[in-house]
Tab-separated table of C-alpha atoms in Angstrom:
chain	number	residue	atom	x	y	z
A	14	MET	CA	166.277	189.705	121.261
A	15	ILE	CA	164.108	187.179	120.291
A	16	LEU	CA	167.231	184.439	119.150
A	17	PHE	CA	169.652	184.845	121.788
A	18	ARG	CA	166.533	184.251	124.428
A	19	LEU	CA	165.884	180.757	122.443
A	20	THR	CA	169.205	179.599	122.524
A	21	LEU	CA	169.285	179.188	126.760
A	22	LEU	CA	166.986	176.535	125.423
A	23	ALA	CA	169.113	174.788	123.142
A	24	THR	CA	170.327	172.306	126.002
A	25	ILE	CA	167.288	171.219	126.477
A	26	PHE	CA	165.971	171.499	123.271
A	27	VAL	CA	168.913	170.270	120.293
A	28	SER	CA	167.563	172.951	117.675
A	29	GLY	CA	169.360	176.463	117.954
A	30	THR	CA	168.508	178.881	115.785
A	31	ALA	CA	169.603	177.290	112.043
A	32	PHE	CA	168.483	178.908	109.203
A	33	ALA	CA	168.078	175.492	107.427
A	34	GLN	CA	165.121	173.924	109.881
A	35	THR	CA	161.997	173.614	108.661
A	36	ARG	CA	159.467	176.419	109.450
A	37	GLU	CA	155.251	177.005	108.600
A	38	PRO	CA	155.372	177.606	105.112
A	39	PHE	CA	154.905	182.077	104.746
A	40	GLN	CA	156.795	181.903	108.242
A	41	SER	CA	159.270	184.483	106.925
A	42	GLU	CA	160.538	185.446	110.225
A	43	PRO	CA	161.134	183.005	113.642
A	44	SER	CA	158.534	182.844	115.753
A	45	GLY	CA	158.905	185.096	119.374
A	46	PRO	CA	159.233	183.441	122.457
A	47	LEU	CA	155.690	184.125	124.164
A	48	LEU	CA	151.932	184.195	121.506
A	49	ARG	CA	151.420	187.986	122.146
A	50	SER	CA	153.382	190.538	121.081
A	51	ASN	CA	152.800	193.281	122.661
A	52	VAL	CA	153.097	191.370	126.196
A	53	ALA	CA	156.121	191.543	128.644
A	54	GLY	CA	158.496	189.736	127.261
A	55	SER	CA	158.228	190.021	123.410
A	56	ARG	CA	157.222	193.721	123.419
A	57	GLN	CA	159.741	196.450	121.927
A	58	PRO	CA	159.134	199.473	123.688
A	59	ALA	CA	158.792	202.506	122.316
A	60	GLY	CA	161.484	204.776	120.014
A	61	MET	CA	164.021	201.544	121.089
A	62	ALA	CA	163.040	199.906	117.758
A	63	SER	CA	166.519	199.794	115.341
A	64	GLU	CA	165.814	201.838	112.828
A	65	GLY	CA	167.890	199.719	109.542
A	66	ILE	CA	169.351	201.698	106.680
A	67	THR	CA	166.491	202.192	103.504
A	68	ALA	CA	167.905	202.036	100.199
A	69	GLY	CA	165.226	202.123	96.902
A	70	GLY	CA	162.459	200.186	98.256
A	71	ILE	CA	164.578	197.885	100.231
A	72	GLN	CA	165.407	197.712	104.720
A	73	ILE	CA	168.095	196.719	104.926
A	74	GLN	CA	168.764	195.749	109.285
A	75	PRO	CA	172.596	195.075	110.164
A	76	SER	CA	174.340	194.058	113.840
A	77	LEU	CA	177.004	192.815	115.226
A	78	THR	CA	177.149	190.763	118.618
A	79	VAL	CA	179.620	189.789	120.835
A	80	LYS	CA	179.701	187.437	123.600
A	81	VAL	CA	182.342	186.407	126.128
A	82	GLU	CA	181.451	184.151	128.019
A	83	SER	CA	182.585	181.454	130.657
A	84	ASP	CA	181.953	177.237	130.640
A	85	SER	CA	182.901	174.804	133.694
A	86	ASN	CA	182.808	172.327	131.398
A	87	VAL	CA	182.814	173.053	127.898
A	88	LEU	CA	183.040	169.365	126.717
A	89	ASN	CA	180.088	168.443	128.864
A	90	ARG	CA	181.589	165.475	130.347
A	91	ALA	CA	180.758	163.559	133.825
A	92	THR	CA	184.147	162.945	134.557
A	93	GLN	CA	187.657	165.060	134.439
A	94	LYS	CA	185.895	168.603	133.486
A	95	ARG	CA	187.520	171.458	131.335
A	96	GLY	CA	186.256	175.160	131.828
A	97	SER	CA	187.227	177.236	129.734
A	98	VAL	CA	186.129	181.367	128.670
A	99	PHE	CA	185.127	181.996	124.815
A	100	VAL	CA	184.273	185.018	122.361
A	101	VAL	CA	181.640	184.592	119.772
A	102	LEU	CA	181.290	187.404	117.466
A	103	ALA	CA	177.962	187.323	115.583
A	104	PRO	CA	177.573	189.766	112.548
A	105	THR	CA	173.820	189.641	111.191
A	106	ILE	CA	172.349	191.730	108.296
A	107	ASN	CA	168.499	191.291	107.422
A	108	ALA	CA	166.871	192.647	104.083
A	109	ALA	CA	163.597	192.708	102.803
A	110	GLY	CA	161.108	194.460	100.415
A	111	GLY	CA	158.169	194.234	98.475
A	112	THR	CA	154.305	195.131	98.270
A	113	GLU	CA	151.125	193.806	99.258
A	114	GLN	CA	150.767	190.971	96.612
A	115	ALA	CA	154.767	190.205	96.786
A	116	GLY	CA	157.489	190.401	99.129
A	117	TYR	CA	161.048	188.793	99.694
A	118	VAL	CA	163.377	188.475	102.915
A	119	ILE	CA	166.739	187.938	102.817
A	120	ARG	CA	168.716	186.779	105.704
A	121	ALA	CA	172.423	185.591	106.231
A	122	GLN	CA	174.517	185.399	109.861
A	123	ALA	CA	177.960	184.572	111.216
A	124	ALA	CA	179.685	183.294	114.761
A	125	VAL	CA	183.592	182.773	114.884
A	126	ALA	CA	184.142	181.358	118.461
A	127	ARG	CA	188.319	181.381	119.663
A	128	PHE	CA	188.231	179.278	123.062
A	129	ALA	CA	191.340	180.376	125.786
A	130	SER	CA	191.966	177.057	126.535
A	131	ILE	CA	190.601	174.489	124.833
A	132	THR	CA	191.492	175.175	121.157
A	133	SER	CA	189.851	172.469	119.795
A	134	GLN	CA	186.257	174.183	119.970
A	135	ASN	CA	187.266	176.923	117.800
A	136	SER	CA	184.895	177.197	115.119
A	137	GLU	CA	183.812	179.261	112.644
A	138	THR	CA	180.006	179.161	111.285
A	139	PHE	CA	177.432	180.877	109.024
A	140	GLY	CA	173.850	180.506	107.475
A	141	ILE	CA	172.289	182.398	104.891
A	142	GLU	CA	167.969	181.902	103.310
A	143	ALA	CA	166.136	183.748	101.489
A	144	ASN	CA	162.264	183.463	100.966
A	145	GLY	CA	159.944	185.188	99.720
A	146	ARG	CA	155.548	185.313	98.386
A	147	LEU	CA	153.639	186.428	95.750
A	148	ALA	CA	149.786	186.669	95.361
A	149	ILE	CA	148.043	184.863	91.997
A	150	ALA	CA	144.865	185.872	93.107
A	151	LYS	CA	142.837	187.651	95.625
A	152	LYS	CA	143.017	185.181	97.757
A	153	ALA	CA	145.878	183.106	96.991
A	154	SER	CA	149.980	182.717	97.242
A	155	ILE	CA	152.640	180.714	96.790
A	156	PHE	CA	155.754	181.382	98.613
A	157	ALA	CA	159.445	179.375	98.666
A	158	ARG	CA	162.670	179.357	100.906
A	159	ILE	CA	165.670	178.366	100.449
A	160	ALA	CA	168.477	177.946	102.889
A	161	PHE	CA	172.218	176.753	103.755
A	162	ASP	CA	173.684	176.249	106.976
A	163	ARG	CA	176.731	175.344	108.596
A	164	ARG	CA	176.607	174.766	112.520
A	165	ASN	CA	177.634	173.150	115.766
A	166	GLU	CA	175.172	170.338	117.596
A	167	PRO	CA	175.253	171.991	120.867
A	168	ARG	CA	177.479	169.606	123.258
A	169	GLY	CA	175.078	167.799	125.422
A	170	GLN	CA	172.675	167.302	122.873
A	171	ALA	CA	170.554	163.950	122.563
A	172	GLY	CA	172.485	161.321	120.847
A	173	GLU	CA	176.523	162.641	121.482
A	174	THR	CA	178.791	159.972	122.375
A	175	ILE	CA	181.897	161.639	122.222
A	176	THR	CA	183.162	163.947	124.222
A	177	GLU	CA	186.372	164.874	123.808
A	178	GLY	CA	187.516	166.490	120.130
A	179	SER	CA	186.779	168.855	117.120
A	180	PRO	CA	182.841	169.557	117.708
A	181	ALA	CA	179.757	167.528	115.334
A	182	GLU	CA	180.533	170.548	112.412
A	183	TYR	CA	177.333	169.872	109.532
A	184	ASP	CA	176.678	171.664	106.685
A	185	GLN	CA	172.593	171.696	105.749
A	186	ILE	CA	170.579	172.747	102.671
A	187	GLU	CA	166.586	173.062	102.755
A	188	ALA	CA	164.687	174.118	100.266
A	189	GLN	CA	160.688	174.471	100.413
A	190	ILE	CA	158.112	175.782	98.068
A	191	ALA	CA	153.945	176.122	99.379
A	192	ALA	CA	151.162	177.331	98.339
A	193	ARG	CA	147.667	179.060	100.367
A	194	ALA	CA	144.010	179.355	99.204
A	195	GLU	CA	141.676	180.948	101.512
A	196	THR	CA	137.754	181.024	101.023
A	197	GLY	CA	135.681	182.526	103.826
A	198	ALA	CA	137.402	181.231	107.151
A	199	LEU	CA	139.311	177.870	105.547
A	200	ARG	CA	142.477	178.619	105.149
A	201	LEU	CA	144.226	175.813	103.260
A	202	THR	CA	147.971	175.313	102.782
A	203	ALA	CA	150.244	172.692	100.600
A	204	SER	CA	154.033	172.289	100.899
A	205	ALA	CA	157.257	170.787	100.366
A	206	THR	CA	160.238	170.504	101.800
A	207	ALA	CA	163.799	169.227	100.711
A	208	SER	CA	166.699	169.035	103.229
A	209	LYS	CA	170.024	167.755	102.251
A	210	ARG	CA	173.318	167.109	105.676
A	211	SER	CA	176.227	166.215	105.478
A	212	TYR	CA	178.069	165.740	108.852
A	213	ALA	CA	182.135	166.509	108.781
A	214	ASP	CA	183.998	163.690	110.794
A	215	ILE	CA	185.136	164.522	114.679
A	216	LYS	CA	188.943	165.110	115.540
A	217	LEU	CA	189.458	163.468	118.436
A	218	GLU	CA	192.780	164.986	120.609
A	219	ASN	CA	194.750	162.043	119.955
A	220	GLY	CA	194.840	162.262	116.543
A	221	ARG	CA	192.358	159.912	115.118
A	222	ILE	CA	189.047	160.696	113.126
A	223	GLU	CA	185.666	159.126	113.810
A	224	ASP	CA	184.128	158.768	111.362
A	225	GLN	CA	180.350	160.880	111.495
A	226	GLN	CA	179.820	159.580	107.312
A	227	PHE	CA	176.602	157.266	109.176
A	228	ARG	CA	174.724	160.482	110.081
A	229	ALA	CA	174.205	162.164	106.411
A	230	SER	CA	170.406	162.281	105.704
A	231	ASN	CA	168.384	163.334	102.487
A	232	ILE	CA	164.620	164.303	103.696
A	233	VAL	CA	162.069	165.308	101.352
A	234	ALA	CA	158.750	165.730	103.350
A	235	LEU	CA	154.951	166.280	101.970
A	236	ALA	CA	152.439	168.176	104.780
A	237	ALA	CA	148.978	169.996	104.014
A	238	LYS	CA	147.660	171.689	106.558
A	239	ALA	CA	143.365	172.895	107.117
A	240	GLU	CA	142.928	176.012	109.086
A	241	TYR	CA	139.306	176.991	110.190
A	242	ALA	CA	139.264	180.417	111.898
A	243	LEU	CA	136.439	180.496	114.720
A	244	PRO	CA	134.132	183.540	115.893
A	245	ASN	CA	136.360	184.275	118.672
A	246	GLY	CA	139.295	185.093	117.267
A	247	GLY	CA	140.703	181.604	117.590
A	248	VAL	CA	141.401	179.072	115.023
A	249	ILE	CA	141.758	175.725	115.101
A	250	PHE	CA	143.557	173.834	112.654
A	251	ALA	CA	145.033	169.671	111.534
A	252	THR	CA	148.601	168.735	109.746
A	253	GLY	CA	149.052	165.445	107.852
A	254	THR	CA	153.020	165.414	106.738
A	255	TYR	CA	154.851	162.290	104.639
A	256	SER	CA	158.427	162.246	105.156
A	257	ASN	CA	160.758	159.925	103.237
A	258	ALA	CA	164.227	160.011	105.160
A	259	ASP	CA	167.827	158.799	102.788
A	260	SER	CA	170.563	157.458	104.875
A	261	PRO	CA	172.595	158.134	101.239
A	262	ASN	CA	176.807	157.265	103.078
A	263	ALA	CA	175.693	154.653	105.898
A	264	PRO	CA	177.808	151.225	106.370
A	265	SER	CA	175.139	148.559	106.306
A	266	CYS	CA	175.354	147.962	110.229
A	267	CYS	CA	174.129	152.078	110.635
A	268	ASP	CA	171.556	152.842	108.040
A	269	GLN	CA	169.130	155.248	109.616
A	270	SER	CA	166.521	155.089	106.545
A	271	SER	CA	162.780	155.225	106.785
A	272	LYS	CA	160.060	156.695	106.269
A	273	GLY	CA	156.780	157.646	108.217
A	274	GLY	CA	154.326	160.418	108.544
A	275	GLN	CA	152.342	162.164	111.307
A	276	PHE	CA	148.676	163.663	111.852
A	277	VAL	CA	147.965	166.375	113.811
A	278	ALA	CA	144.905	168.661	115.450
A	279	GLY	CA	145.347	171.356	117.539
A	280	THR	CA	143.653	174.606	118.380
A	281	ARG	CA	145.111	178.391	119.068
A	282	THR	CA	143.056	180.643	121.040
A	283	GLU	CA	142.774	183.492	124.115
A	284	LEU	CA	141.772	181.516	126.836
A	285	SER	CA	140.712	184.792	128.808
A	286	LYS	CA	142.341	188.452	128.234
A	287	LEU	CA	145.125	186.984	130.153
A	288	ILE	CA	145.983	183.360	128.583
A	289	SER	CA	146.956	182.772	125.540
A	290	ALA	CA	147.901	179.041	124.341
A	291	GLU	CA	148.172	176.732	121.170
A	292	ILE	CA	147.617	172.674	121.825
A	293	SER	CA	148.045	170.044	118.785
A	294	ALA	CA	148.372	166.799	119.941
A	295	GLY	CA	148.491	163.679	117.397
A	296	TYR	CA	150.072	160.156	115.987
A	297	VAL	CA	153.488	159.948	114.444
A	298	LYS	CA	155.058	156.774	113.149
A	299	ARG	CA	158.403	155.699	111.321
A	300	ASP	CA	159.682	152.681	109.673
A	301	TYR	CA	163.373	152.288	109.245
A	302	ILE	CA	164.411	150.066	106.800
A	303	SER	CA	167.118	148.134	108.426
A	304	SER	CA	165.236	145.635	110.991
A	305	ILE	CA	168.614	146.477	113.673
A	306	TYR	CA	166.362	149.660	114.490
A	307	LYS	CA	162.587	149.473	116.264
A	308	ASP	CA	160.052	150.959	114.596
A	309	PHE	CA	157.861	153.923	116.366
A	310	GLY	CA	154.413	154.616	116.413
A	311	GLY	CA	152.899	156.749	118.936
A	312	PRO	CA	151.388	159.939	120.145
A	313	ILE	CA	152.965	163.396	119.352
A	314	TRP	CA	152.238	166.951	121.127
A	315	LYS	CA	153.273	170.543	121.018
A	316	ALA	CA	151.532	172.356	123.696
A	317	LYS	CA	152.233	176.089	125.242
A	318	VAL	CA	150.179	177.736	127.768
A	319	ASP	CA	150.605	182.159	128.342
A	320	TRP	CA	149.329	183.930	131.124
A	321	TYR	CA	149.871	187.892	131.722
A	322	PRO	CA	149.087	188.605	134.943
A	323	THR	CA	149.965	191.980	135.046
A	324	PRO	CA	151.310	194.501	132.156
A	325	LEU	CA	154.717	193.680	133.471
A	326	MET	CA	154.813	190.005	133.717
A	327	SER	CA	154.524	186.878	131.329
A	328	LEU	CA	154.567	183.605	131.601
A	329	SER	CA	154.860	180.827	129.456
A	330	VAL	CA	154.632	176.673	130.471
A	331	SER	CA	155.338	174.493	127.255
A	332	SER	CA	155.220	170.873	126.631
A	333	GLY	CA	155.981	168.596	123.155
A	334	ARG	CA	157.448	165.172	121.776
A	335	THR	CA	159.854	165.381	119.223
A	336	ILE	CA	161.922	162.061	117.576
A	337	VAL	CA	165.975	163.703	117.422
A	338	ASN	CA	167.882	161.966	115.000
A	339	SER	CA	170.785	159.896	117.115
A	340	GLY	CA	174.506	160.529	117.167
A	341	ILE	CA	175.079	156.211	117.774
A	342	PRO	CA	175.726	154.035	115.503
A	343	THR	CA	173.174	152.042	117.335
A	344	VAL	CA	170.660	154.191	118.041
A	345	ALA	CA	167.885	156.251	115.534
A	346	GLY	CA	165.288	157.871	116.542
A	347	ILE	CA	165.109	158.854	120.172
A	348	ILE	CA	162.345	160.002	121.773
A	349	VAL	CA	162.694	163.546	122.846
A	350	ASP	CA	159.444	165.146	125.064
A	351	THR	CA	160.202	168.114	126.881
A	352	THR	CA	158.646	170.348	129.148
A	353	ALA	CA	159.815	174.023	130.032
A	354	LEU	CA	158.777	176.991	132.382
A	355	GLN	CA	159.499	180.545	131.120
A	356	LEU	CA	159.037	184.412	133.746
A	357	PHE	CA	159.685	187.581	131.900
A	358	TYR	CA	159.714	190.749	133.882
A	359	GLU	CA	159.423	194.779	133.086
A	360	ILE	CA	161.775	195.570	135.439
A	361	ARG	CA	161.678	198.920	133.169
A	362	ARG	CA	160.481	199.689	130.462
A	363	ASN	CA	164.028	198.902	128.877
A	364	PHE	CA	164.478	196.590	130.785
A	365	ASP	CA	163.819	192.746	131.622
A	366	VAL	CA	164.307	189.345	133.222
A	367	VAL	CA	163.204	186.271	131.941
A	368	PHE	CA	163.822	183.028	133.893
A	369	THR	CA	164.041	179.378	132.316
A	370	LEU	CA	163.541	176.539	133.677
A	371	ALA	CA	162.897	173.166	131.478
A	372	ARG	CA	163.755	169.381	131.249
A	373	SER	CA	164.294	166.998	128.378
A	374	ASP	CA	163.469	163.104	129.557
A	375	GLU	CA	165.477	160.788	126.495
A	376	ASN	CA	164.663	157.655	125.711
A	377	TYR	CA	166.649	155.387	123.646
A	378	ARG	CA	165.036	152.746	122.599
A	379	GLU	CA	167.563	150.153	121.322
A	380	ILE	CA	169.726	150.600	124.406
A	381	ASP	CA	167.052	150.640	126.803
A	382	THR	CA	168.582	153.415	128.409
A	383	ASN	CA	167.184	156.716	129.141
A	384	ALA	CA	168.981	160.419	130.016
A	385	THR	CA	166.848	163.151	131.100
A	386	ALA	CA	168.714	166.803	130.613
A	387	THR	CA	167.627	169.871	133.169
A	388	LEU	CA	168.094	173.998	132.611
A	389	ILE	CA	168.295	176.761	134.882
A	390	GLY	CA	168.987	179.877	133.192
A	391	LEU	CA	168.886	183.376	133.842
A	392	GLU	CA	168.960	186.943	131.632
A	393	GLY	CA	168.938	190.474	132.200
A	394	ARG	CA	168.841	191.808	128.925
A	395	TYR	CA	169.196	196.482	129.332
A	396	ILE	CA	168.331	198.136	125.769
A	397	PHE	CA	170.591	201.256	125.918
A	398	ASN	CA	168.629	202.781	123.130
A	399	ASN	CA	168.055	201.671	119.087
A	400	ARG	CA	171.581	201.206	118.620
A	401	MET	CA	172.905	198.973	121.641
A	402	THR	CA	171.500	196.224	123.802
A	403	GLY	CA	173.015	194.592	126.293
A	404	GLY	CA	172.972	192.213	128.448
A	405	LEU	CA	173.345	189.553	131.664
A	406	PHE	CA	173.291	184.870	131.323
A	407	SER	CA	174.070	182.140	134.002
A	408	ARG	CA	172.880	179.141	133.639
A	409	LEU	CA	172.985	175.113	135.433
A	410	ARG	CA	172.458	172.663	133.394
A	411	ASP	CA	172.834	168.911	134.008
A	412	ARG	CA	172.505	165.539	132.220
A	413	SER	CA	172.108	162.123	133.299
A	414	SER	CA	172.116	159.449	131.935
A	415	THR	CA	171.319	155.372	133.265
A	416	ASN	CA	174.109	154.004	131.047
A	417	GLN	CA	177.469	155.585	130.861
A	418	LEU	CA	178.953	153.676	129.552
A	419	GLN	CA	176.497	154.553	125.710
A	420	LEU	CA	175.596	157.815	126.863
A	421	SER	CA	177.008	160.863	127.625
A	422	GLY	CA	176.276	163.039	130.451
A	423	GLY	CA	177.988	165.688	133.205
A	424	SER	CA	176.802	168.857	134.415
A	425	GLY	CA	178.453	172.902	133.816
A	426	MET	CA	178.080	176.716	134.578
A	427	GLU	CA	177.940	179.107	132.243
A	428	ALA	CA	178.009	182.781	132.820
A	429	GLY	CA	178.386	185.998	130.800
A	430	LEU	CA	177.453	189.249	129.188
A	431	TRP	CA	176.880	190.168	125.808
A	432	LEU	CA	176.333	193.628	123.594
A	433	ARG	CA	174.541	194.238	120.383
A	434	ALA	CA	175.552	197.281	118.262
A	435	SER	CA	172.413	197.658	115.414
A	436	LEU	CA	171.903	200.538	112.734
C-alpha cells in the first residue's frame, strides 16, 4: 500500500513510482511513508501480510490492482476543462532470495489505462528492476542495481506546457554500482550512477507533432556518503555528489547540458519516544553549458518530522527543495520547494485513513515566472484478508501561474476506488 499512498503526492512532488529513479545505494525497497515501520500508517496488521509463493528459496509475490477513477480536468487546463472516467489495470511481481552474505530482488510492474471519453490519454507503461548485494568481507559489501522504465509524466507537473494531445512519455534506463565499508560506528559508501532518458514526441489532437527530443538526457553521477552512529541510536551523515548531464539531441537553442554538485549534511534521530526526525541541509551548484540558461548556486534541504501522539495516529510534516528538469525549451532547471502534511489514523486494525495536504512552489527563473500547486487528498484503506485490500480516495488539486501564456495551470477533482489482489 505504500506505493499507492505515495501517488497521492505525485502532482506535487512530480515523481511517480518509476523504478529508474535514484535511490540510496543498498536500499533494495522503496522507502515507506513514515520514518518508523511499527506505527499507524506504516505497520502491517498481524496475520494480514501477503504470504506470496516460496519456490526453491525464492520468495515470489504477485499482485493485481484495479483502479476506477473520475477526473474533472484530465488535461489540467485553466479553461475548457474536460473530464473523464478511466480504468487502470496494474499487475506487479516481486521476487527475492539470498543469504546473509548475498541477496537479490527483482521487481516488475505494468499499468494499462483506458479513458472513457478522452482516448488520447490511453497508455501502457511498465518497469523492471533488479538489484543485488554481496558481502566481500566481514564489514564490506558491494551493491548493483539496474532498472528500465517506460512512464508518463503526470499532468500538471513542473515544466508542463502542452495541455492537449498524448501524454508526455519517456523511456529511462538507470544503472548503479556501490561499495560500502564499516568500522566501529562509522560507515562509508561510494556509488556511481548512470541514466539515459528519451522522450516520445507528443501527438496533438489536430494531428500536429510536438518534438520532445530536446528533453533527452544522459546523466552520470558520483556520490560519497559518511554516516556515524550516535550512542542514542541516531545517525549523523554527510553526502557529496558530482553530476554531469548531457542533452544529446538538443538543438543549439535548447541545450540543457550542465555540470554541478552538492554537499548535504544532516541527522536521523528520535527526538523523543513519540517524535522521529530526518533533517538535512546543504549547498547545490549547477552550471549550464548554454549561456541562455541561468546557473544556480544556493541552499538545498530536506526535512521530515513524524509525531506519533497515540498508538492509532501518526502525523508527518515534510519540506524540501529540488531542481527539476524542464519541459519548456527556454527554461532549464526549475527550483521547486515542497511542503506536505500527512495524517494517518487507524479506525480499526484493518481499516485506516490518510489525509494529505501539500504545496509546491516553482520558480522558472529564465522567464520570470512562478507557479504554485496545491493538493488536498483523503484516502481510506480496508484490508479484507492477507490476499485482498481495497480503498476509496478523493483529491482536489489546483495549479496557478503568474504567466498563463508561458505556463499552464488548472484545477480538478479526482475520486475513485481501487482493489488489489495478492498471493
